[in-house]
Short mmCIF file of N, CA and C in Angstrom, two decimals:
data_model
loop_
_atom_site.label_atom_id
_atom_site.label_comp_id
_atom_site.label_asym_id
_atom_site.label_seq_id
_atom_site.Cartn_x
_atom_site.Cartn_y
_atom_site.Cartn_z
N UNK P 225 6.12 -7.26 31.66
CA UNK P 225 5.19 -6.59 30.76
C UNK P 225 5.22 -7.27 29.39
N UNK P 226 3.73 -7.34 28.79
CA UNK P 226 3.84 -7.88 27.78
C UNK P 226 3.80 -6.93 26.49
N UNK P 227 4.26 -7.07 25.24
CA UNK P 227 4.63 -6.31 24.44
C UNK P 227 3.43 -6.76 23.63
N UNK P 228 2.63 -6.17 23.40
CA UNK P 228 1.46 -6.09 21.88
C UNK P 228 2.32 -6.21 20.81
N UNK P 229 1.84 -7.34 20.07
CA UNK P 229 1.80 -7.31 18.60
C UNK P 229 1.34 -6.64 17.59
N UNK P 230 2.80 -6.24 16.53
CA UNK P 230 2.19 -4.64 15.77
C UNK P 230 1.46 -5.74 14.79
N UNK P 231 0.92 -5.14 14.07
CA UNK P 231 0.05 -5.26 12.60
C UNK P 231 1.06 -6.04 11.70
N UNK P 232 2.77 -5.75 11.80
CA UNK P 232 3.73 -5.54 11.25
C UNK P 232 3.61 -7.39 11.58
N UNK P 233 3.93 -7.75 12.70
CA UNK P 233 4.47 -8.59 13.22
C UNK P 233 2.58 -9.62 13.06
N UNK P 234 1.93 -9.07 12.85
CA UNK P 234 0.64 -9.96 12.94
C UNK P 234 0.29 -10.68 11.24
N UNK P 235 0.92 -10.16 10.90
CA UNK P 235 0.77 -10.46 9.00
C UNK P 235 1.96 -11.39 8.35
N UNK P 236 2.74 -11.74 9.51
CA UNK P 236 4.56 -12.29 9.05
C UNK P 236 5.41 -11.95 8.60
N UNK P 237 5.55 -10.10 9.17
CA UNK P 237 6.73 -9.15 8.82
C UNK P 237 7.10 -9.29 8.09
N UNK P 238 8.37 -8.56 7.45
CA UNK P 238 8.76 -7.95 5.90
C UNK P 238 8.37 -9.36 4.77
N UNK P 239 8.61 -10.45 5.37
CA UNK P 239 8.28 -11.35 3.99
C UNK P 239 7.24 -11.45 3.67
N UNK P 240 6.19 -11.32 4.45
CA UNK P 240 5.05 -10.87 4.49
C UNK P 240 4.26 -9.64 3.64
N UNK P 241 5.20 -8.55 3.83
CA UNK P 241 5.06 -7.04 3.24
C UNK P 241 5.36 -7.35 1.71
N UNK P 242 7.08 -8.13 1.43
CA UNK P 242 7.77 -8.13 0.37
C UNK P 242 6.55 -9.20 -0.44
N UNK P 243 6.12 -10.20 -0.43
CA UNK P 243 5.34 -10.95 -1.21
C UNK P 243 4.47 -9.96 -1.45
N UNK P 244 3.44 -9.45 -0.61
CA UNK P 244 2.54 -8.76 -0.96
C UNK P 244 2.57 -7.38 -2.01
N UNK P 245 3.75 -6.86 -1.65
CA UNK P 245 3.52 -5.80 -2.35
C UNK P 245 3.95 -6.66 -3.80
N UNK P 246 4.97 -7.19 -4.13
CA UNK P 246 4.97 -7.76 -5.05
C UNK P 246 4.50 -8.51 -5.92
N UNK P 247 2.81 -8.58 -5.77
CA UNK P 247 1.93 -9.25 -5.95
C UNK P 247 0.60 -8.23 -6.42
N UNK P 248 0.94 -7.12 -5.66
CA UNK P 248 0.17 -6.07 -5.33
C UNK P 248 0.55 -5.19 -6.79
N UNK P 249 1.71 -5.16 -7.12
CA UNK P 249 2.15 -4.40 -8.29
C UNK P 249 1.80 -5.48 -9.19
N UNK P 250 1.80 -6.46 -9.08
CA UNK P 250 1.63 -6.98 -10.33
C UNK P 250 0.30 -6.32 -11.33
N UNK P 251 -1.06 -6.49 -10.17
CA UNK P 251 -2.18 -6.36 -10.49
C UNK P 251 -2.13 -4.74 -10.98
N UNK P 252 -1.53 -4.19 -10.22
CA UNK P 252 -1.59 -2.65 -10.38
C UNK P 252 -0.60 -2.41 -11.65
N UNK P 253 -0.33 -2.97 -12.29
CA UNK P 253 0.32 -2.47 -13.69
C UNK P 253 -0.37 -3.25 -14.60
N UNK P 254 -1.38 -4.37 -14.11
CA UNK P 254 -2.06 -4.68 -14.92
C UNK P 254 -3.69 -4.13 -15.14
N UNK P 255 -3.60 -3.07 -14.65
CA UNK P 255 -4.98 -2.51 -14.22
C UNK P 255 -4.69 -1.26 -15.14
N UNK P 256 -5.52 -1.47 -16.18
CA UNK P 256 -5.81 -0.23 -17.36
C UNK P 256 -6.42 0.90 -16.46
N UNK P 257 -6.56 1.22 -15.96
CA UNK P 257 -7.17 2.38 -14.63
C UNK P 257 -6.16 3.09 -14.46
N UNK P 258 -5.51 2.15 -13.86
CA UNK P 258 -4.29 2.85 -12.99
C UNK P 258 -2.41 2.67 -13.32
N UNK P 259 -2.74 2.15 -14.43
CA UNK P 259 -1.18 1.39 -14.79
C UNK P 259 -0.51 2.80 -15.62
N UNK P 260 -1.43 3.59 -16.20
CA UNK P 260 -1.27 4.27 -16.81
C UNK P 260 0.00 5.76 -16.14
N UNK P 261 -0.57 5.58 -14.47
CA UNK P 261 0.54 6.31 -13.36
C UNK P 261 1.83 6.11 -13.45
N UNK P 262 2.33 4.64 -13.61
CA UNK P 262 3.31 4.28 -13.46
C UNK P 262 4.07 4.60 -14.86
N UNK P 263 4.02 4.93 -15.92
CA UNK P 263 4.36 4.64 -17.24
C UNK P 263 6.18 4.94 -17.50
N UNK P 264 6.32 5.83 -16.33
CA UNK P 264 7.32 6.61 -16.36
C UNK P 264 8.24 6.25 -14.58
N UNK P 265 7.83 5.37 -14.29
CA UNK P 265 8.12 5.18 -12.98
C UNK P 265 9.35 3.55 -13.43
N UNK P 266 10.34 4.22 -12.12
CA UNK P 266 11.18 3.31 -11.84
C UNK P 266 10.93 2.32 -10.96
N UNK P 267 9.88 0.84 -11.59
CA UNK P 267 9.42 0.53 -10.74
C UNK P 267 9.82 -0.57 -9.38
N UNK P 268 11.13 -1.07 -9.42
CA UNK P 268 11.91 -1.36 -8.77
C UNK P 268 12.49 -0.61 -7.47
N UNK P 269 12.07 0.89 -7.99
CA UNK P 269 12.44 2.26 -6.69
C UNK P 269 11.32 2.12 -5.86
N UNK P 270 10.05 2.28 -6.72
CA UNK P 270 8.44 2.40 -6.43
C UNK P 270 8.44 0.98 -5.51
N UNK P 271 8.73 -0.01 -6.04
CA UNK P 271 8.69 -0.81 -4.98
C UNK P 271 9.43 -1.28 -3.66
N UNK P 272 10.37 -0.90 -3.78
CA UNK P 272 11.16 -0.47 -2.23
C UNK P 272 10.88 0.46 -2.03
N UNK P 273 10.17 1.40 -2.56
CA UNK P 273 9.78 2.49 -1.52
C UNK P 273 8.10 1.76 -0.85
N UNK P 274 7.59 1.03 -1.39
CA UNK P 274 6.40 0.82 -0.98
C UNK P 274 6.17 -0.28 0.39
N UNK P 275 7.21 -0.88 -0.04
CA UNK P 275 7.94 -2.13 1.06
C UNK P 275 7.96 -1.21 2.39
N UNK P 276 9.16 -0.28 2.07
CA UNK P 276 9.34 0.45 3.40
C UNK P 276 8.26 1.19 4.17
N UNK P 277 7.77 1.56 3.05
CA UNK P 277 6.29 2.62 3.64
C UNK P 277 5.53 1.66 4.59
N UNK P 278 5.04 0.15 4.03
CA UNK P 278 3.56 -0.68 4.40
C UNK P 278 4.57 -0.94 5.70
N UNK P 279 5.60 -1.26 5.61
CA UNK P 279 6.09 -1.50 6.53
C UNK P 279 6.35 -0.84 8.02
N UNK P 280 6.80 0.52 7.68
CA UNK P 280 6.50 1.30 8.66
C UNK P 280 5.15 1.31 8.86
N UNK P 281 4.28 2.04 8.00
CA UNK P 281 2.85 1.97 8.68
C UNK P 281 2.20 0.79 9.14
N UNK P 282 2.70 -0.59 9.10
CA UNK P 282 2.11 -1.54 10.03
C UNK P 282 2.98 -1.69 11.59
N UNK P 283 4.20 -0.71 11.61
CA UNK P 283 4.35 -0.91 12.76
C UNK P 283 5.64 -1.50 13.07
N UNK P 284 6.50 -1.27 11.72
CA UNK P 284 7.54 -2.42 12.03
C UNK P 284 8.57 -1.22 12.54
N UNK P 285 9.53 -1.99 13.18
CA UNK P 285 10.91 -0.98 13.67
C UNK P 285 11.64 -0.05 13.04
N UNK P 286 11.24 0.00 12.25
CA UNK P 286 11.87 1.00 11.12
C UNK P 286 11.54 2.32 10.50
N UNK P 287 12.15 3.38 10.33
CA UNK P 287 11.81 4.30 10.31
C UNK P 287 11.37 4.57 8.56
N UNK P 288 10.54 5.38 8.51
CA UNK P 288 10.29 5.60 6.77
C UNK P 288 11.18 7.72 6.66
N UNK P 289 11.61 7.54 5.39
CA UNK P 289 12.01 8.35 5.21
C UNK P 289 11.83 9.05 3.78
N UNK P 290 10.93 8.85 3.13
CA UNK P 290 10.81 8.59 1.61
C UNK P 290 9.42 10.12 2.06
N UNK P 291 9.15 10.72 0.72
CA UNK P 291 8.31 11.48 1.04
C UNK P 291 7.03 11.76 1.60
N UNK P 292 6.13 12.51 2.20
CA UNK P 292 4.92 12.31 2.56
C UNK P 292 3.81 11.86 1.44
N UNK P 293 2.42 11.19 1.98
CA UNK P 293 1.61 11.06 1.40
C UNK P 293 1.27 12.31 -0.03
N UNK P 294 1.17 13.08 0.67
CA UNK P 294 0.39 14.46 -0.65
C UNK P 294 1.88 14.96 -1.34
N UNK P 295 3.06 15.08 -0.44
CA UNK P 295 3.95 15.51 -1.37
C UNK P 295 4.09 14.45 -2.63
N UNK P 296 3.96 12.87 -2.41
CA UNK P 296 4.34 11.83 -3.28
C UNK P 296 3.27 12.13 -4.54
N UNK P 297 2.27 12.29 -4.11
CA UNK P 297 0.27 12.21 -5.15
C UNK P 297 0.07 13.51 -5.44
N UNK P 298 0.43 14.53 -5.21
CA UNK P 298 -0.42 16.00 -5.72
C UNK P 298 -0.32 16.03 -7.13
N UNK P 299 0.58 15.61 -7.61
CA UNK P 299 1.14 16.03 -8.84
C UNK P 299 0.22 15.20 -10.06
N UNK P 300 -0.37 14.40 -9.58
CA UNK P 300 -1.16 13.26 -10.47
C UNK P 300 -2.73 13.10 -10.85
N UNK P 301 -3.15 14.15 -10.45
CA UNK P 301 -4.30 14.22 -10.48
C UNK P 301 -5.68 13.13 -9.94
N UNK P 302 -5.31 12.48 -9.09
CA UNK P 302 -5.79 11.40 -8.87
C UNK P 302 -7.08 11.28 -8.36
N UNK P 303 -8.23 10.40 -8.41
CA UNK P 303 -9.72 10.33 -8.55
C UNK P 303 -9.87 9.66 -6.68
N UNK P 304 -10.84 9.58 -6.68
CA UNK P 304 -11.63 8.67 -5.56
C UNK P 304 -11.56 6.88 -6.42
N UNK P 305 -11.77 7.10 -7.78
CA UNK P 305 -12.04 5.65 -8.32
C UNK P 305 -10.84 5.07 -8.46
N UNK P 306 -9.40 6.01 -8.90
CA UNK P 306 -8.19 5.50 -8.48
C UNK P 306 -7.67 5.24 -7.64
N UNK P 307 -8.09 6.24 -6.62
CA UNK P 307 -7.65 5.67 -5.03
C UNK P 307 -8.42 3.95 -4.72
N UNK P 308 -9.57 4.16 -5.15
CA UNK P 308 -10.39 2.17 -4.94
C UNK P 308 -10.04 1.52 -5.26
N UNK P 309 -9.47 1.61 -6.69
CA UNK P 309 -8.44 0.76 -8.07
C UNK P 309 -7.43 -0.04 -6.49
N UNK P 310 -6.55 1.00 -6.21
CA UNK P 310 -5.59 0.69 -5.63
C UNK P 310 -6.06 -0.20 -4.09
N UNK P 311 -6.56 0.88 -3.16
CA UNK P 311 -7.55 -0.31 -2.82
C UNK P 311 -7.89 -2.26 -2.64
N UNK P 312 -9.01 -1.58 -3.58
CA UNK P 312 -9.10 -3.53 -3.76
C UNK P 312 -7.87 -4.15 -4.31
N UNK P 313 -7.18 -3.82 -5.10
CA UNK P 313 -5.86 -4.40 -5.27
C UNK P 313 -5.02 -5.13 -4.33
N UNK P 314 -4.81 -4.07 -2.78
CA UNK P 314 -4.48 -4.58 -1.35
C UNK P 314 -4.88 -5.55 -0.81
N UNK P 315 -6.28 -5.39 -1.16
CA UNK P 315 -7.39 -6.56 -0.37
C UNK P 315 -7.13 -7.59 -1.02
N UNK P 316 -7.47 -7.47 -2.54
CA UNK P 316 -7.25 -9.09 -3.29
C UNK P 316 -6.02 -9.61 -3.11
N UNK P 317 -5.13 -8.95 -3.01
CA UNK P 317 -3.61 -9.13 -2.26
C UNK P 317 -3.69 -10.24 -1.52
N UNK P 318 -4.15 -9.26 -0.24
CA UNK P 318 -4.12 -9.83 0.87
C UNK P 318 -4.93 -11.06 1.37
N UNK P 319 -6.11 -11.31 0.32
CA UNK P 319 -6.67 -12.22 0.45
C UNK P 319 -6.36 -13.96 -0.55
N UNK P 320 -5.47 -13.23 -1.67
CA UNK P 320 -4.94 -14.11 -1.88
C UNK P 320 -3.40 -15.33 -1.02
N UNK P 321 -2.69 -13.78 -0.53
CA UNK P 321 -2.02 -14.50 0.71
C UNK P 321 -2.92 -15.64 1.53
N UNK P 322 -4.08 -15.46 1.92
CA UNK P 322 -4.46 -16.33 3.04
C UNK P 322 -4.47 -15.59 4.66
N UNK P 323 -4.10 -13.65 4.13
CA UNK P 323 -4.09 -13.40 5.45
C UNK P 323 -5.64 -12.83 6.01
N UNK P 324 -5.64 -13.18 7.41
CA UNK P 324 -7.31 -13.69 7.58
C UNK P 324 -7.63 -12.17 7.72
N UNK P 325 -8.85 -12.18 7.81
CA UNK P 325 -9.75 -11.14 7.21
C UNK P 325 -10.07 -9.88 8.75
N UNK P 326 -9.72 -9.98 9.68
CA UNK P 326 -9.35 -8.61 10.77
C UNK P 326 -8.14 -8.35 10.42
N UNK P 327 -7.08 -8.62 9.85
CA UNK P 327 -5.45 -8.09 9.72
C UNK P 327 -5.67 -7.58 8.28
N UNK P 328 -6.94 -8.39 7.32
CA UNK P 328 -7.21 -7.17 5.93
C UNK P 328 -7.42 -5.90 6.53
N UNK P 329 -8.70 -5.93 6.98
CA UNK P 329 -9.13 -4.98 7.53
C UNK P 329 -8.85 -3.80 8.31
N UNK P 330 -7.52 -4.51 9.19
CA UNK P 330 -6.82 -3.36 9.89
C UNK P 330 -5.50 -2.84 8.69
N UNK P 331 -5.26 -3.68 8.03
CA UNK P 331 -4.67 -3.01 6.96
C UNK P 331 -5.70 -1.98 6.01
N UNK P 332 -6.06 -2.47 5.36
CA UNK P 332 -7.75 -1.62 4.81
C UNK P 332 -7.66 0.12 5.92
N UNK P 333 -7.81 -0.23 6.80
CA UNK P 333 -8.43 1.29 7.34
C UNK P 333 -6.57 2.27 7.60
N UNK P 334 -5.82 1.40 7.71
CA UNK P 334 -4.41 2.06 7.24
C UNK P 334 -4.41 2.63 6.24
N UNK P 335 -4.50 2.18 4.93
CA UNK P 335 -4.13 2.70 3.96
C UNK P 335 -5.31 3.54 3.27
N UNK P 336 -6.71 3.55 4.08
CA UNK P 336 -7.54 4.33 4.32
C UNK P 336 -7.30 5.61 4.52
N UNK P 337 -6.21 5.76 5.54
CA UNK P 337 -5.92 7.13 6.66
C UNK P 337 -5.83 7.95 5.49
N UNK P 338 -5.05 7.28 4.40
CA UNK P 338 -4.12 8.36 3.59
C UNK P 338 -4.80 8.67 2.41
N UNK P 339 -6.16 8.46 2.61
CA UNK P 339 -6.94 9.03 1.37
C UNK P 339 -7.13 10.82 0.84
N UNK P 340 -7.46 11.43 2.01
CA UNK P 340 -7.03 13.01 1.71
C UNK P 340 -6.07 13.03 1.77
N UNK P 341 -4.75 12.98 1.96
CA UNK P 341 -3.14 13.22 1.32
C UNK P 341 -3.58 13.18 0.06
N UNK P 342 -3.86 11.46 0.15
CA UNK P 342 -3.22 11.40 -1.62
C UNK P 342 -3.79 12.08 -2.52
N UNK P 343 -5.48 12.01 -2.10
CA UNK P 343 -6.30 12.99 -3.48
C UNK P 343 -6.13 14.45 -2.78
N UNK P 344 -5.67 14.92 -2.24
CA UNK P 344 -5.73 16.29 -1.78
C UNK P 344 -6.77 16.93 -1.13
N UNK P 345 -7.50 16.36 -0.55
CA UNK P 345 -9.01 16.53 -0.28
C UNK P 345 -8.36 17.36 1.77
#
């Protein structure tokens, strides 16, 4: 039997995840929109927690244990235009990696799922 390739393993697993998100924050603290969230954030925590999260949700072996979507966001009041902020951020991410454009995409509709969590909708 052959084993399908996760999302995890289709993008070049955690070093994969670790560049990106780290690339991903950059823009996102440089984004007058949305930088403004973080002001008070430990962002070294924020980012191993974000590592672990993309990571689980693409599929990798590992379990996430960090809080749910709406428990993490209720508290922040957060827009539809902040949720996009963040968003295209992923994409330009991911497109600056070089990773090709169905593995954006199936990333894209991942971090999609969690749009009512995060705004509470």
């Amino acid at each position: 039997m052959i084993k399908e390739r996760t999302l995890f393993d289709k993008i070049g697993g955690m070093a994969a995840v670790n560049a990106a998100v780290d690339i991903f924050y950059v823009k996102v603290l440089n984004d007058e929109t949305i930088n403004h969230f973080f002001a008070k954030t430990d962002m070294k925590s924020q980012i191993g927690k974000q590592k672990a999260f993309l990571a689980y949700a693409f599929g990798a072996p590992t379990s996430y244990t960090g809080k749910n979507m709406h428990d993490a966001h209720s508290h922040m009041n957060l827009t539809e235009d902040h949720f996009n902020a963040v968003i295209g951020h992923l994409r330009t991410t991911l497109q600056e990696l070089n990773v090709t454009q169905n593995l954006i995409d199936e990333v894209i509709v991942i971090a999609s799922s969690t749009k009512g969590d995060i705004l509470g909708e």
